[in-house]
PDB file of C-alpha atoms in Angstrom:
ATOM      1  CA  MET A 540    -103.877  87.231  49.971  1.00 74.00           C
ATOM      2  CA  GLN A 541    -100.849  85.595  49.110  1.00 74.00           C
ATOM      3  CA  ALA A 542    -103.198  82.775  47.532  1.00 78.00           C
ATOM      4  CA  GLY A 543    -105.235  85.004  45.602  1.00 85.00           C
ATOM      5  CA  VAL A 544    -102.104  86.422  43.657  1.00 87.00           C
ATOM      6  CA  PRO A 545    -102.196  83.607  40.917  1.00 89.00           C
ATOM      7  CA  VAL A 546    -105.341  85.381  39.851  1.00 92.00           C
ATOM      8  CA  LEU A 547    -103.684  88.623  39.545  1.00 93.00           C
ATOM      9  CA  GLY A 548    -100.104  87.834  37.668  1.00 92.00           C
ATOM     10  CA  ASP A 549     -97.500  85.447  37.435  1.00 92.00           C
ATOM     11  CA  PRO A 550     -96.214  84.165  41.175  1.00 89.00           C
ATOM     12  CA  LYS A 551     -92.788  84.181  40.005  1.00 91.00           C
ATOM     13  CA  SER A 552     -92.972  88.056  39.311  1.00 91.00           C
ATOM     14  CA  VAL A 553     -94.157  89.107  42.285  1.00 91.00           C
ATOM     15  CA  GLN A 554     -91.745  91.416  45.237  1.00 92.00           C
ATOM     16  CA  ALA A 555     -93.160  91.561  48.630  1.00 88.00           C
ATOM     17  CA  SER A 556     -91.959  93.521  51.070  1.00 87.00           C
ATOM     18  CA  TRP A 557     -92.885  95.090  54.877  1.00 86.00           C
ATOM     19  CA  LEU A 558     -94.028  99.019  55.001  1.00 82.00           C
ATOM     20  CA  GLY A 559     -92.564  99.873  58.456  1.00 74.00           C
ATOM     21  CA  SER A 560     -92.492  97.096  61.047  1.00 63.00           C
ATOM     22  CA  SER A 561     -94.593  93.860  60.247  1.00 55.00           C
ATOM     23  CA  GLY A 562     -97.391  95.363  62.222  1.00 64.00           C
ATOM     24  CA  SER A 563     -97.766  98.714  59.684  1.00 81.00           C
ATOM     25  CA  GLY A 564     -98.889  96.219  56.724  1.00 87.00           C
ATOM     26  CA  ALA A 565     -96.863  94.836  53.533  1.00 88.00           C
ATOM     27  CA  ARG A 566     -96.440  95.893  49.897  1.00 92.00           C
ATOM     28  CA  ILE A 567     -96.957  93.094  47.115  1.00 93.00           C
ATOM     29  CA  GLY A 568     -95.858  94.006  43.789  1.00 95.00           C
ATOM     30  CA  ILE A 569     -96.506  92.227  40.630  1.00 95.00           C
ATOM     31  CA  GLN A 570     -94.741  92.465  37.694  1.00 93.00           C
ATOM     32  CA  ARG A 571     -96.169  90.355  35.086  1.00 94.00           C
ATOM     33  CA  ALA A 572     -99.773  90.569  36.048  1.00 95.00           C
ATOM     34  CA  THR A 573    -102.626  88.725  34.341  1.00 93.00           C
ATOM     35  CA  PRO A 574    -104.747  91.081  31.545  1.00 94.00           C
ATOM     36  CA  PRO A 575    -106.270  93.525  31.362  1.00 94.00           C
ATOM     37  CA  PHE A 576    -103.024  94.492  33.715  1.00 96.00           C
ATOM     38  CA  ARG A 577     -99.554  95.258  33.216  1.00 95.00           C
ATOM     39  CA  ARG A 578     -98.383  95.549  36.627  1.00 95.00           C
ATOM     40  CA  LEU A 579    -100.247  95.742  39.854  1.00 95.00           C
ATOM     41  CA  GLU A 580     -99.299  96.608  43.474  1.00 96.00           C
ATOM     42  CA  LEU A 581    -101.358  95.496  46.643  1.00 95.00           C
ATOM     43  CA  ALA A 582    -100.944  96.791  50.104  1.00 94.00           C
ATOM     44  CA  TYR A 583    -102.340  96.313  53.230  1.00 90.00           C
ATOM     45  CA  LEU A 584    -102.249  99.191  55.950  1.00 88.00           C
ATOM     46  CA  LEU A 585    -102.928  98.094  59.185  1.00 84.00           C
ATOM     47  CA  GLU A 586    -104.069 100.703  61.967  1.00 80.00           C
ATOM     48  CA  SER A 587    -101.783 101.211  64.882  1.00 75.00           C
ATOM     49  CA  ARG A 588    -102.490  98.857  67.506  1.00 73.00           C
ATOM     50  CA  GLU A 589     -99.156  99.691  69.543  1.00 73.00           C
ATOM     51  CA  LEU A 590    -100.225 102.381  71.532  1.00 76.00           C
ATOM     52  CA  ALA A 591    -103.633 103.010  72.797  1.00 78.00           C
ATOM     53  CA  PRO A 592    -104.078 107.284  72.178  1.00 80.00           C
ATOM     54  CA  LEU A 593    -102.590 106.621  68.700  1.00 77.00           C
ATOM     55  CA  TRP A 594    -105.423 103.725  67.938  1.00 75.00           C
ATOM     56  CA  LEU A 595    -107.827 106.249  69.385  1.00 82.00           C
ATOM     57  CA  LEU A 596    -107.159 109.081  67.137  1.00 82.00           C
ATOM     58  CA  ASP A 597    -106.601 106.897  63.947  1.00 75.00           C
ATOM     59  CA  ARG A 598    -110.287 105.799  64.540  1.00 76.00           C
ATOM     60  CA  LEU A 599    -111.264 109.026  65.464  1.00 82.00           C
ATOM     61  CA  ARG A 600    -110.294 109.965  61.900  1.00 77.00           C
ATOM     62  CA  GLY A 601    -111.696 107.062  60.473  1.00 74.00           C
ATOM     63  CA  LYS A 602    -108.777 104.896  60.067  1.00 77.00           C
ATOM     64  CA  THR A 603    -109.226 101.062  59.662  1.00 84.00           C
ATOM     65  CA  ASP A 604    -107.066  98.346  58.403  1.00 89.00           C
ATOM     66  CA  GLN A 605    -107.011  98.828  54.245  1.00 92.00           C
ATOM     67  CA  LEU A 606    -106.066  97.202  51.442  1.00 95.00           C
ATOM     68  CA  ILE A 607    -104.982  99.229  48.643  1.00 96.00           C
ATOM     69  CA  VAL A 608    -104.486  98.070  44.867  1.00 97.00           C
ATOM     70  CA  ARG A 609    -102.982 100.256  42.258  1.00 98.00           C
ATOM     71  CA  ALA A 610    -102.771  98.700  38.517  1.00 97.00           C
ATOM     72  CA  THR A 611    -101.766  99.961  35.632  1.00 96.00           C
ATOM     73  CA  GLN A 612    -103.623  98.671  32.535  1.00 95.00           C
ATOM     74  CA  ARG A 613    -102.682  97.647  29.259  1.00 94.00           C
ATOM     75  CA  ARG A 614    -104.854  99.789  27.686  1.00 93.00           C
ATOM     76  CA  LYS A 615    -105.410 103.156  28.790  1.00 91.00           C
ATOM     77  CA  PRO A 616    -109.427 103.705  30.151  1.00 89.00           C
ATOM     78  CA  GLU A 617    -111.194 106.138  27.741  1.00 85.00           C
ATOM     79  CA  GLY A 618    -113.419 107.874  30.547  1.00 90.00           C
ATOM     80  CA  GLU A 619    -112.669 108.886  34.153  1.00 94.00           C
ATOM     81  CA  MET A 620    -114.637 107.245  37.219  1.00 95.00           C
ATOM     82  CA  GLU A 621    -114.396 108.102  40.838  1.00 96.00           C
ATOM     83  CA  ILE A 622    -116.857 106.225  43.126  1.00 97.00           C
ATOM     84  CA  LEU A 623    -116.869 107.524  46.765  1.00 97.00           C
ATOM     85  CA  PRO A 624    -119.081 107.046  50.020  1.00 96.00           C
ATOM     86  CA  ALA A 625    -122.013 109.850  49.328  1.00 95.00           C
ATOM     87  CA  GLY A 626    -120.282 112.076  52.689  1.00 90.00           C
ATOM     88  CA  ASP A 627    -116.837 111.816  51.330  1.00 92.00           C
ATOM     89  CA  ARG A 628    -115.329 115.140  50.869  1.00 90.00           C
ATOM     90  CA  ALA A 629    -114.017 114.777  47.627  1.00 92.00           C
ATOM     91  CA  LEU A 630    -117.316 114.574  46.217  1.00 92.00           C
ATOM     92  CA  LYS A 631    -117.316 118.211  46.795  1.00 89.00           C
ATOM     93  CA  ARG A 632    -114.012 119.120  45.062  1.00 90.00           C
ATOM     94  CA  LEU A 633    -115.557 117.014  42.518  1.00 91.00           C
ATOM     95  CA  LYS A 634    -119.115 118.503  41.901  1.00 88.00           C
ATOM     96  CA  GLY A 635    -117.298 122.021  42.166  1.00 87.00           C
ATOM     97  CA  GLU A 636    -115.115 121.386  38.541  1.00 87.00           C
ATOM     98  CA  THR A 637    -116.605 123.337  35.653  1.00 85.00           C
ATOM     99  CA  ILE A 638    -114.366 123.245  32.856  1.00 88.00           C
ATOM    100  CA  ALA A 639    -114.467 119.306  32.760  1.00 88.00           C
ATOM    101  CA  PRO A 640    -118.034 118.688  35.192  1.00 91.00           C
ATOM    102  CA  TRP A 641    -118.341 115.091  36.180  1.00 94.00           C
ATOM    103  CA  THR A 642    -121.706 113.558  35.946  1.00 92.00           C
ATOM    104  CA  LEU A 643    -122.980 112.140  39.386  1.00 94.00           C
ATOM    105  CA  SER A 644    -125.127 108.855  39.862  1.00 95.00           C
ATOM    106  CA  GLU A 645    -126.175 106.694  43.289  1.00 96.00           C
ATOM    107  CA  ALA A 646    -124.830 103.528  43.641  1.00 96.00           C
ATOM    108  CA  PRO A 647    -125.311 100.378  45.884  1.00 96.00           C
ATOM    109  CA  HIS A 648    -124.445 101.082  49.605  1.00 97.00           C
ATOM    110  CA  GLY A 649    -124.799 104.746  49.876  1.00 97.00           C
ATOM    111  CA  LEU A 650    -121.867 105.325  46.831  1.00 98.00           C
ATOM    112  CA  VAL A 651    -121.675 107.743  44.362  1.00 97.00           C
ATOM    113  CA  ILE A 652    -120.377 107.265  40.788  1.00 96.00           C
ATOM    114  CA  ALA A 653    -118.750 110.479  39.401  1.00 96.00           C
ATOM    115  CA  ARG A 654    -118.065 110.085  35.571  1.00 94.00           C
ATOM    116  CA  ARG A 655    -116.799 111.868  32.606  1.00 93.00           C
ATOM    117  CA  GLY A 656    -115.658 111.145  28.953  1.00 90.00           C
ATOM    118  CA  ALA A 657    -116.292 107.582  27.710  1.00 84.00           C
ATOM    119  CA  SER A 658    -116.981 105.927  31.043  1.00 81.00           C
ATOM    120  CA  ASN A 659    -120.428 104.035  30.289  1.00 84.00           C
ATOM    121  CA  ARG A 660    -118.693 100.827  29.907  1.00 84.00           C
ATOM    122  CA  GLN A 661    -116.465 101.418  33.059  1.00 87.00           C
ATOM    123  CA  VAL A 662    -119.608 102.013  34.969  1.00 90.00           C
ATOM    124  CA  GLU A 663    -121.369  98.699  33.953  1.00 90.00           C
ATOM    125  CA  GLY A 664    -118.409  96.640  34.571  1.00 88.00           C
ATOM    126  CA  ALA A 665    -118.527  98.347  38.161  1.00 93.00           C
ATOM    127  CA  MET A 666    -122.147  97.517  39.079  1.00 95.00           C
ATOM    128  CA  PRO A 667    -121.122  93.866  39.844  1.00 95.00           C
ATOM    129  CA  PHE A 668    -118.370  95.116  41.848  1.00 96.00           C
ATOM    130  CA  LEU A 669    -120.165  97.549  43.432  1.00 97.00           C
ATOM    131  CA  GLU A 670    -122.917  95.194  44.611  1.00 96.00           C
ATOM    132  CA  GLN A 671    -120.773  92.596  45.942  1.00 95.00           C
ATOM    133  CA  TYR A 672    -117.878  94.270  47.687  1.00 96.00           C
ATOM    134  CA  GLY A 673    -119.277  98.006  47.880  1.00 97.00           C
ATOM    135  CA  ALA A 674    -120.001  98.058  51.475  1.00 96.00           C
ATOM    136  CA  ALA A 675    -116.242  98.083  51.677  1.00 96.00           C
ATOM    137  CA  LEU A 676    -115.104 100.582  49.146  1.00 97.00           C
ATOM    138  CA  LYS A 677    -113.262 103.580  50.612  1.00 96.00           C
ATOM    139  CA  ARG A 678    -112.324 104.894  46.952  1.00 97.00           C
ATOM    140  CA  LEU A 679    -112.614 103.599  43.527  1.00 97.00           C
ATOM    141  CA  SER A 680    -110.545 105.592  40.809  1.00 96.00           C
ATOM    142  CA  TRP A 681    -110.567 104.592  37.581  1.00 94.00           C
ATOM    143  CA  GLY A 682    -108.846 106.755  34.612  1.00 94.00           C
ATOM    144  CA  PRO A 683    -106.233 107.334  31.888  1.00 94.00           C
ATOM    145  CA  LYS A 684    -103.324 108.560  34.631  1.00 94.00           C
ATOM    146  CA  ASP A 685    -100.984 105.739  35.804  1.00 94.00           C
ATOM    147  CA  PRO A 686    -102.210 104.213  37.789  1.00 96.00           C
ATOM    148  CA  HIS A 687    -105.056 103.537  35.819  1.00 96.00           C
ATOM    149  CA  LEU A 688    -106.936 101.831  38.436  1.00 97.00           C
ATOM    150  CA  LEU A 689    -106.909 102.986  42.349  1.00 98.00           C
ATOM    151  CA  LEU A 690    -109.064 100.572  45.191  1.00 98.00           C
ATOM    152  CA  VAL A 691    -108.954 101.224  48.449  1.00 97.00           C
ATOM    153  CA  LEU A 692    -111.107  98.579  50.441  1.00 97.00           C
ATOM    154  CA  ARG A 693    -111.763  98.572  54.250  1.00 94.00           C
ATOM    155  CA  LEU A 694    -110.560  95.035  55.286  1.00 92.00           C
ATOM    156  CA  SER A 695    -112.932  94.944  58.208  1.00 88.00           C
ATOM    157  CA  ASP A 696    -115.887  94.777  55.651  1.00 91.00           C
ATOM    158  CA  LEU A 697    -114.524  92.366  53.547  1.00 90.00           C
ATOM    159  CA  PRO A 698    -115.235  88.272  53.720  1.00 83.00           C
ATOM    160  CA  GLU A 699    -112.693  86.739  55.284  1.00 75.00           C
ATOM    161  CA  ALA A 700    -111.874  83.662  52.949  1.00 76.00           C
ATOM    162  CA  ASP A 701    -109.770  83.185  50.362  1.00 81.00           C
ATOM    163  CA  ALA A 702    -108.570  86.302  48.107  1.00 89.00           C
ATOM    164  CA  ALA A 703    -109.039  84.842  45.078  1.00 91.00           C
ATOM    165  CA  PRO A 704    -112.698  85.678  44.693  1.00 93.00           C
ATOM    166  CA  LEU A 705    -111.872  89.326  45.127  1.00 94.00           C
ATOM    167  CA  PHE A 706    -109.029  89.343  43.091  1.00 95.00           C
ATOM    168  CA  GLU A 707    -111.317  87.726  40.234  1.00 94.00           C
ATOM    169  CA  ALA A 708    -113.588  90.763  40.965  1.00 94.00           C
ATOM    170  CA  ILE A 709    -111.213  93.227  40.734  1.00 95.00           C
ATOM    171  CA  ARG A 710    -109.822  91.593  37.583  1.00 94.00           C
ATOM    172  CA  ARG A 711    -113.791  91.987  35.903  1.00 93.00           C
ATOM    173  CA  LEU A 712    -114.137  94.957  37.288  1.00 93.00           C
ATOM    174  CA  ALA A 713    -111.154  96.457  34.862  1.00 91.00           C
ATOM    175  CA  GLY A 714    -112.074  94.758  31.883  1.00 87.00           C
ATOM    176  CA  GLY A 715    -110.547  90.898  32.311  1.00 67.00           C
ATOM    177  CA  GLU A 716    -112.511  87.841  31.529  1.00 59.00           C
ATOM    178  CA  ALA A 717    -113.336  85.593  34.046  1.00 53.00           C
ATOM    179  CA  ALA A 718    -110.506  82.774  34.421  1.00 49.00           C
ATOM    180  CA  GLN A 719    -111.173  79.248  33.324  1.00 40.00           C
TER     181      GLN A 719
END
């Protein structure tokens, strides 16, 4: 992950810390992020491996190693978008909202896009990301509330390679131009 950080911001503005023990995960904060971001936080959370019963319980609950990206953008997004796996319980809540209803559509890899407001550009920008990384997606939430972008990915479904291409895809997803 560390090698891909320059894609997201100034490496000198990075603050890193362990979450719990070094076997639980870590957090990387980037204060001077590359546009379209103002600041960014990456966290990777590892499933418990120390105690077999706890590991089994987490597995039964669907918990796996995750990468979580929280980003504040330089400009607030105009619309709102949630992208979730088709069977996710949060979709039921979104479908039930009547005051400001969500429009639902299918996406690659069995995902559902829920959107409302002026979100057409966000949906269009998300499609290349979903085609490439949608199999690993647990949740993508994007809207005017800080953090503007919340992205949760299963680490086990991401390619085992340099993180720079993933981080560049996240920048493009959020409206950033490709790095030169």
